[in-house]
Structures are given as structure tokens and as C-alpha cells.
Amino acid sequence: MRTRLGLAAVFLVSGLAVIGLVMIIGFMLIEVKPVRPSAHGIVFATMTPRPQVSLNEGQRSREFVPTPIPGSYFAGANELGKIMVLEYHRIGYPEDRYQRTPDNFRSDLQRLYQGGYYPVNFIDLIQGLSHVPAGKKPVVLTFDDSDISQFRLLPDNNIDADSAVGIILNFHYEYGDDWPPRATFFVLGNDTGNHSAIFGQPDWAKAKIQYLVDQGMEVGSHTVNHTDLSVATAERIEWELAVSQYVIEQLAPGYKVQTLAAPYGGFPYTLAFFKAGRWGEFSYTYTGNAAAWGGPTVSPFDPAFEPYRVSRLEVTEIWIDHWLTYFEQNPHEYYISDGDPHRLTHPQQIAAGE
């Protein structure tokens, strides 16, 4: 089953590279069929039924803090608790800092499921977690670098069941709506070092991006060339952010890239670069940025929440076990949904009888 399943010259050169990339994408847009299991050639073999999954996530703006209303609250709800945004890179062997084995990733999901966690996309966290069922604890799975091990197609066009996408989908097929296929992939827009953007199989780049979108997952920017934005010029920063967003959106017409993860956790000298900018004809806007470290993040309703500095937990055997165990022993510190997108519930409020 698993086997199936700068500086002018620099920018001039970079610009030419982008043009070339866009031309390639243009050909791909023509040659790759629309992404549907019955047409695009991607198939996913599974022995279990595929439940119907709603792809329409509700949205609750962070700027709108719900006003508490009279009525019974879900016992134990705490929408001011911490949230884990898990940071993965490669899925494969052997286990190391930047690589989680398939079995260990499966074990991560199993432990999360058994602990009452519920997967959401990164954008859902930024927008206020409106679609988390009562009693559930939101968790965000994020993947950096668009490595092939995250989404690999086998020679027969089946999704590799040992790739991140294969594992996520199979887990969903097993647990249905209790574990929807939600994850955020921060992808590169160009070939960088040992990475072949986008997911290592250029002929399938469009199909893969569209497939993720169709499944309800999120695709965000990791810049074009994995550039450290903390040491980049203003022009380079805007080039990286504008072009990467453009490239992704060309691969999935109608889709809006809303979030990013700055490589190396490198913040530019002003976070205004993350919010909006322009390079030549390419303009961009982002609503959130995932940091590369920091541990669990605060709730989007906590005054300390910074949407462009959302901390993440880099997944290693030691750290994921540490934090899962910590929250098992201190459940009152984690975000627990009340299931109602129109109000904000937290223990102090309940104790005061509000």
C-alpha cells in the first residue's frame, strides 16, 4: 500500500529567470489537464471509503473579537490558550532535524488525533479559527521548501503513500471529518540547491498545487529562492515576495496566496514588507507570516498575537514529544474551541458568569 500510495545585474538576471520561469509555467498551463482525479492523471489508491469533505472553511476576522452572549458555554473551552503550529521539512529516512520518517509522521498524527486535536490551515489561525468544532484543539501542520518527499507521484501516477500528502490523505480517509485534510505548504518558486521547486516534479507542478487547493489545503510562499530576507535589500525582498506569489497563483487560477514563511525565520528590517509591496508589474499582499521557531503561539485573540510573527514548533522527536506531553499534563493552557464562531470563550469569563 505504501509504495503506491544583486545590484542591477543581479536583478536583471533574476528578472530574466522569472520570465523564463513564467514561460515554462505557461507551457505547463497548456499541457497539464485540469486537476480532477478522473482527468489529471493523479490517482490515489486507498482501501477505505472517501468521506465527503467540505472545502469551505468559515472565516472569523481577527479584528472582530466576538462579544460574549448569555447562554451555556462549552465546558472547558479556552479560546485564549496556546496553539501549536508544527514545522516540517522532509519526510523520509533517516530521521534527523529536518527530516521526519513516514512512520514517525504517522505517529505524530495519531497522537494528535487521540489527544483531541483538529487540523486547520495557517490562514485559518490568522483569521480567527472559526471552523473548529466544540471541544477540539486546533493544530496547524506546515511544510517548508516544497521538497518532493512532501508530495511525490509514483511512476503509475499514484500519490506516494509515504509522502506527506499521502499520509495526510490516508489519515483523513480513516478518520473522516474528525480529521479533515488540512495542512499548509510554503513552497519555493525556483530551483534552489537540492530542492526542485515545486515538489520536485516540474511536469506535475500545476497539477499538484491545484490538487492541494481542491483538497482544502493551503499553499503559501517560501519566497522564490529561499532568500534570507533579514539581509536582503528592499528591492530584493519585494521581488521575492511578489514573484513567488505570482508564480503560485498562476499554477492555481483563482486561488489567492495569503500567507508566507520567511526562510530561516529572517525578518526584514520592517514587517511592512510582509504586508504589501510591488516589484515592477507584480504587486502582493500577505495577511500572515510563520516564524521558524518560538514554540507554541498565543491565540489569535490574545493581545500579544502578531500575525506576521507567528511562532512555530520545529518538529523533532524530542520537541514534539516534549510539547505534546506538556499539554497532556497542562490541558488548561491549550486553546479549546467552544464551537461558536460568534463568541469568544475563556475560563475567566466562565468563572465570572459572563
Coordinates of C-alpha atoms in Angstrom, one line a residue:
M1 CA 0.0 0.0 0.0
R2 CA 2.8 2.4 1.0
T3 CA 4.7 2.0 -2.2
R4 CA 1.6 3.2 -4.2
L5 CA 0.2 5.1 -2.1
G6 CA 22.1 41.9 -6.6
L7 CA 22.9 45.2 -7.9
A8 CA 21.2 45.8 -11.1
A9 CA 22.9 42.9 -12.8
V10 CA 21.6 40.6 -10.2
F11 CA 18.1 41.8 -10.5
L12 CA 18.3 41.8 -14.3
V13 CA 19.4 38.2 -14.3
S14 CA 16.8 37.4 -11.7
G15 CA 14.2 39.1 -13.8
L16 CA 15.1 37.1 -16.8
A17 CA 15.0 34.0 -14.8
V18 CA 11.5 34.9 -13.7
I19 CA 10.4 35.5 -17.3
G20 CA 11.8 32.1 -18.2
L21 CA 10.0 30.5 -15.3
V22 CA 6.7 32.1 -16.3
M23 CA 7.2 30.9 -19.8
I24 CA 7.7 27.4 -18.6
I25 CA 4.6 27.7 -16.5
G26 CA 2.7 28.9 -19.5
F27 CA 3.5 25.7 -21.3
M28 CA 2.5 23.8 -18.3
L29 CA -0.8 25.5 -18.1
I30 CA -1.4 24.2 -21.6
E31 CA -0.1 20.7 -21.3
V32 CA -1.4 19.7 -17.9
K33 CA -5.1 18.8 -17.7
P34 CA -7.4 20.3 -15.0
V35 CA -6.9 18.7 -11.7
R36 CA -9.6 16.2 -11.1
P37 CA -9.0 12.6 -10.1
S38 CA -10.7 11.5 -13.3
A39 CA -8.8 13.7 -15.6
H40 CA -5.4 15.0 -14.4
G41 CA -3.8 11.6 -14.0
I42 CA -3.2 11.8 -10.3
V43 CA -4.9 8.8 -8.6
F44 CA -4.8 7.9 -5.0
A45 CA -5.3 4.3 -4.1
T46 CA -7.0 3.6 -0.8
M47 CA -8.7 0.6 0.7
T48 CA -11.2 2.8 2.7
P49 CA -14.1 4.9 1.5
R50 CA -13.6 8.6 0.9
P51 CA -15.9 10.7 3.1
Q52 CA -17.4 13.8 1.7
V53 CA -15.4 16.8 2.9
S54 CA -16.5 20.4 2.9
L55 CA -13.8 22.6 1.4
N56 CA -15.5 25.8 2.6
E57 CA -13.8 27.0 5.8
G58 CA -15.7 29.7 7.7
Q59 CA -13.8 32.8 8.5
R60 CA -13.7 34.9 11.6
S61 CA -11.7 38.1 11.3
R62 CA -9.0 38.6 14.0
E63 CA -10.1 42.3 14.0
F64 CA -13.6 41.2 15.1
V65 CA -13.5 39.9 18.7
P66 CA -16.8 38.2 19.4
T67 CA -18.9 39.7 22.1
P68 CA -19.8 37.2 24.8
I69 CA -23.6 36.4 24.9
P70 CA -25.7 34.8 27.6
G71 CA -26.1 31.1 27.4
S72 CA -24.4 27.9 28.3
Y73 CA -20.7 27.6 27.4
F74 CA -18.9 24.5 26.3
A75 CA -17.4 23.1 29.4
G76 CA -13.6 23.5 29.4
A77 CA -13.5 25.9 26.4
N78 CA -10.5 28.2 26.4
E79 CA -10.1 30.3 23.3
L80 CA -7.2 32.3 24.8
G81 CA -5.0 29.2 25.0
K82 CA -1.8 28.4 23.2
I83 CA -1.7 26.7 19.8
M84 CA 0.9 24.5 18.1
V85 CA 2.0 25.4 14.6
L86 CA 4.1 22.4 13.6
E87 CA 7.0 22.9 11.2
Y88 CA 8.0 20.0 9.0
H89 CA 10.5 19.9 6.1
R90 CA 11.2 16.5 4.5
I91 CA 9.5 13.2 5.0
G92 CA 11.9 10.3 4.6
Y93 CA 14.8 8.3 6.0
P94 CA 16.7 8.6 8.2
E95 CA 15.2 10.7 11.0
D96 CA 17.1 13.9 11.5
R97 CA 16.5 17.5 12.4
Y98 CA 15.0 18.4 9.0
Q99 CA 13.5 15.0 8.2
R100 CA 10.7 13.1 9.8
T101 CA 10.3 9.4 8.8
P102 CA 6.9 8.4 7.3
D103 CA 6.2 6.2 10.3
N104 CA 7.0 8.9 12.8
F105 CA 4.9 11.4 10.9
R106 CA 2.0 8.9 11.1
S107 CA 2.7 8.5 14.8
D108 CA 2.5 12.3 15.2
L109 CA -0.9 12.4 13.5
Q110 CA -2.1 9.5 15.6
R111 CA -1.1 11.1 18.8
L112 CA -2.6 14.4 17.8
Y113 CA -5.9 12.7 16.9
Q114 CA -6.0 10.8 20.1
G115 CA -5.3 14.0 22.1
G116 CA -8.4 15.7 20.6
Y117 CA -6.5 17.9 18.2
Y118 CA -8.1 19.1 15.0
P119 CA -6.1 20.2 11.9
V120 CA -6.6 23.7 10.4
N121 CA -4.7 25.7 7.8
F122 CA -2.3 28.5 8.8
I123 CA -4.7 31.1 7.2
D124 CA -7.5 29.8 9.5
L125 CA -5.4 30.6 12.5
I126 CA -4.7 34.1 11.2
Q127 CA -8.4 34.7 10.5
G128 CA -9.7 33.5 13.9
L129 CA -10.3 29.8 13.9
S130 CA -14.0 29.9 13.1
H131 CA -14.4 26.4 12.0
V132 CA -13.1 24.3 14.9
P133 CA -15.7 22.0 16.5
A134 CA -16.6 22.4 20.1
G135 CA -14.1 20.7 22.4
K136 CA -11.4 20.3 19.7
K137 CA -7.9 21.7 19.9
P138 CA -6.6 23.4 16.7
V139 CA -3.2 22.4 15.4
V140 CA -1.5 23.6 12.2
L141 CA 0.7 21.3 10.1
T142 CA 3.1 23.3 8.0
F143 CA 5.7 22.2 5.5
D144 CA 8.6 24.3 4.2
D145 CA 10.7 24.1 1.0
S146 CA 8.3 22.1 -1.3
D147 CA 10.5 19.0 -1.2
I148 CA 9.4 16.1 -3.3
S149 CA 9.0 14.0 -0.2
Q150 CA 6.1 16.2 0.7
F151 CA 4.1 15.4 -2.4
R152 CA 5.5 12.7 -4.6
L153 CA 3.9 10.9 -7.6
L154 CA 5.0 7.4 -8.4
P155 CA 5.6 6.2 -12.0
D156 CA 2.0 5.0 -12.2
N157 CA 0.8 8.5 -11.1
N158 CA -0.3 7.3 -7.7
I159 CA 0.4 9.6 -4.8
D160 CA 3.2 8.0 -2.8
A161 CA 1.6 6.8 0.4
D162 CA 4.8 7.6 2.3
S163 CA 4.8 11.2 1.2
A164 CA 3.3 13.9 3.5
V165 CA 0.3 14.3 1.3
G166 CA -0.3 10.6 1.0
I167 CA -0.1 10.2 4.8
I168 CA -2.4 13.1 5.4
L169 CA -5.0 11.9 3.0
N170 CA -4.9 8.3 4.2
F171 CA -5.3 9.6 7.8
H172 CA -8.3 11.6 6.6
Y173 CA -9.8 8.6 4.8
E174 CA -9.5 6.6 8.1
Y175 CA -11.0 9.2 10.4
G176 CA -13.2 11.2 8.1
D177 CA -14.5 14.6 9.2
D178 CA -12.8 14.2 12.6
W179 CA -9.5 14.8 10.8
P180 CA -10.1 16.8 7.6
P181 CA -7.2 17.1 5.1
R182 CA -5.8 20.4 6.3
A183 CA -2.1 21.5 6.1
T184 CA -0.2 24.5 4.8
F185 CA 2.7 24.1 2.3
F186 CA 5.1 27.0 2.0
V187 CA 6.6 26.4 -1.4
L188 CA 9.6 27.8 -3.3
G189 CA 9.2 29.4 -6.7
N190 CA 12.5 28.4 -8.3
D191 CA 15.2 25.6 -8.1
T192 CA 17.3 26.1 -5.0
G193 CA 20.2 23.9 -4.1
N194 CA 19.0 20.4 -3.6
H195 CA 15.4 21.4 -3.9
S196 CA 13.5 21.3 -7.1
A197 CA 10.6 23.7 -6.7
I198 CA 7.6 22.9 -6.7
F199 CA 7.6 19.4 -5.1
G200 CA 10.5 18.1 -7.3
Q201 CA 8.5 17.0 -10.3
P202 CA 8.2 20.1 -12.7
D203 CA 5.8 18.5 -15.1
W204 CA 3.4 18.0 -12.3
A205 CA 3.8 21.4 -10.6
K206 CA 0.4 22.8 -11.7
A207 CA -1.5 19.6 -11.0
K208 CA 0.0 19.2 -7.6
I209 CA -0.8 22.8 -6.5
Q210 CA -4.3 22.6 -7.8
Y211 CA -4.8 19.2 -6.2
L212 CA -3.8 20.6 -2.8
V213 CA -6.2 23.5 -3.2
D214 CA -9.0 21.3 -4.3
Q215 CA -8.5 19.1 -1.2
G216 CA -8.9 22.1 1.1
M217 CA -5.2 22.5 1.9
E218 CA -3.3 25.8 1.8
V219 CA -0.4 26.8 -0.4
G220 CA 1.8 29.7 0.8
S221 CA 5.0 31.4 -0.2
H222 CA 8.5 30.5 1.0
T223 CA 10.0 33.1 -1.5
V224 CA 11.4 32.3 -4.9
N225 CA 15.0 31.4 -4.0
H226 CA 14.9 30.6 -0.2
T227 CA 16.4 34.0 0.4
D228 CA 17.2 35.3 3.9
L229 CA 15.1 38.5 4.0
S230 CA 16.9 39.8 7.1
V231 CA 20.0 40.6 4.9
A232 CA 18.3 41.4 1.6
T233 CA 17.8 44.8 0.0
A234 CA 14.4 46.3 -0.2
E235 CA 14.2 45.6 -3.9
R236 CA 15.2 42.0 -3.4
I237 CA 12.6 41.5 -0.7
E238 CA 9.8 42.8 -2.8
W239 CA 11.0 40.7 -5.8
E240 CA 11.0 37.6 -3.7
L241 CA 7.6 38.1 -2.2
A242 CA 5.8 39.5 -5.3
V243 CA 7.2 36.9 -7.8
S244 CA 6.7 33.9 -5.6
Q245 CA 3.0 34.8 -5.0
Y246 CA 2.5 35.4 -8.7
V247 CA 4.1 32.1 -9.7
I248 CA 1.9 30.1 -7.3
E249 CA -1.3 31.9 -8.3
Q250 CA -0.6 31.2 -12.0
L251 CA -0.5 27.5 -11.2
A252 CA -3.9 27.6 -9.5
P253 CA -6.1 30.1 -11.3
G254 CA -8.5 31.9 -8.9
Y255 CA -6.5 30.9 -5.8
K256 CA -5.2 33.7 -3.6
V257 CA -1.9 33.1 -1.7
Q258 CA -2.4 34.8 1.6
T259 CA 0.4 33.7 3.9
L260 CA 4.2 33.1 3.8
A261 CA 7.0 31.7 5.9
A262 CA 10.2 33.7 5.6
P263 CA 13.2 31.4 5.0
Y264 CA 15.5 30.9 8.1
G265 CA 13.0 32.9 10.1
G266 CA 14.7 36.0 8.6
F267 CA 12.6 39.1 9.2
P268 CA 13.2 42.2 7.0
Y269 CA 14.1 45.5 8.8
T270 CA 10.4 46.4 8.8
L271 CA 7.5 44.0 8.8
A272 CA 5.7 46.3 6.4
F273 CA 7.4 44.4 3.6
F274 CA 5.3 41.3 4.6
K275 CA 2.0 43.2 4.4
A276 CA 2.2 44.6 0.9
G277 CA 4.6 45.7 -1.8
R278 CA 5.4 45.7 -5.5
W279 CA 8.2 44.8 -7.8
G280 CA 7.7 46.0 -11.4
E281 CA 4.3 44.8 -12.6
F282 CA 4.0 42.3 -9.7
S283 CA 2.2 43.5 -6.6
Y284 CA 1.5 41.4 -3.5
T285 CA -0.3 41.3 -0.2
Y286 CA 0.0 38.8 2.7
T287 CA -2.0 38.6 5.9
G288 CA 0.3 36.4 7.9
N289 CA 3.9 35.1 8.3
A290 CA 5.1 32.0 10.1
A291 CA 8.3 32.3 12.0
A292 CA 10.8 29.4 12.0
W293 CA 10.9 28.9 15.8
G294 CA 9.4 30.0 19.1
G295 CA 7.3 27.1 20.3
P296 CA 3.5 27.3 20.6
T297 CA 1.9 30.5 19.5
V298 CA -0.6 32.5 21.5
S299 CA -4.3 32.6 20.5
P300 CA -5.2 34.9 17.6
F301 CA -7.5 36.7 20.2
D302 CA -4.6 37.3 22.7
P303 CA -3.4 41.0 22.6
A304 CA 0.1 39.6 22.2
F305 CA -0.7 37.8 18.9
E306 CA 1.3 39.2 16.0
P307 CA 0.1 37.8 12.6
Y308 CA 3.4 38.5 10.9
R309 CA 5.5 36.8 13.7
V310 CA 3.5 33.6 14.4
S311 CA 5.8 31.2 16.2
R312 CA 6.2 27.6 15.2
L313 CA 7.4 24.4 16.7
E314 CA 10.1 22.7 14.7
V315 CA 9.2 19.0 14.7
T316 CA 11.9 16.7 16.1
E317 CA 11.5 13.6 18.1
I318 CA 12.4 15.4 21.3
W319 CA 10.4 18.6 20.8
I320 CA 7.1 17.2 19.6
D321 CA 7.1 14.7 22.4
H322 CA 8.0 17.4 24.9
W323 CA 5.1 19.7 23.9
L324 CA 2.5 17.0 23.5
T325 CA 3.4 15.7 26.9
Y326 CA 3.4 19.2 28.3
F327 CA -0.1 19.9 27.1
E328 CA -1.4 16.5 28.2
Q329 CA -0.2 17.4 31.7
N330 CA -1.4 21.1 31.4
P331 CA -4.6 20.9 29.2
H332 CA -5.9 24.2 30.6
E333 CA -3.1 26.0 28.8
Y334 CA -4.1 24.9 25.3
Y335 CA -6.8 26.5 23.1
I336 CA -10.0 24.6 23.2
S337 CA -12.9 25.7 20.9
D338 CA -16.4 26.4 22.1
G339 CA -17.7 25.6 18.7
D340 CA -19.4 29.0 18.2
P341 CA -17.8 31.4 15.7
H342 CA -19.8 34.3 17.2
R343 CA -18.4 34.4 20.6
L344 CA -15.1 34.2 22.5
T345 CA -15.0 31.8 25.5
H346 CA -12.2 31.6 28.1
P347 CA -12.1 30.3 31.7
Q348 CA -12.0 33.7 33.4
Q349 CA -15.2 34.6 31.5
I350 CA -16.9 31.5 32.6
A351 CA -15.9 31.9 36.2
A352 CA -17.3 35.4 36.2
G353 CA -20.6 34.1 34.9
E354 CA -20.5 36.3 31.8

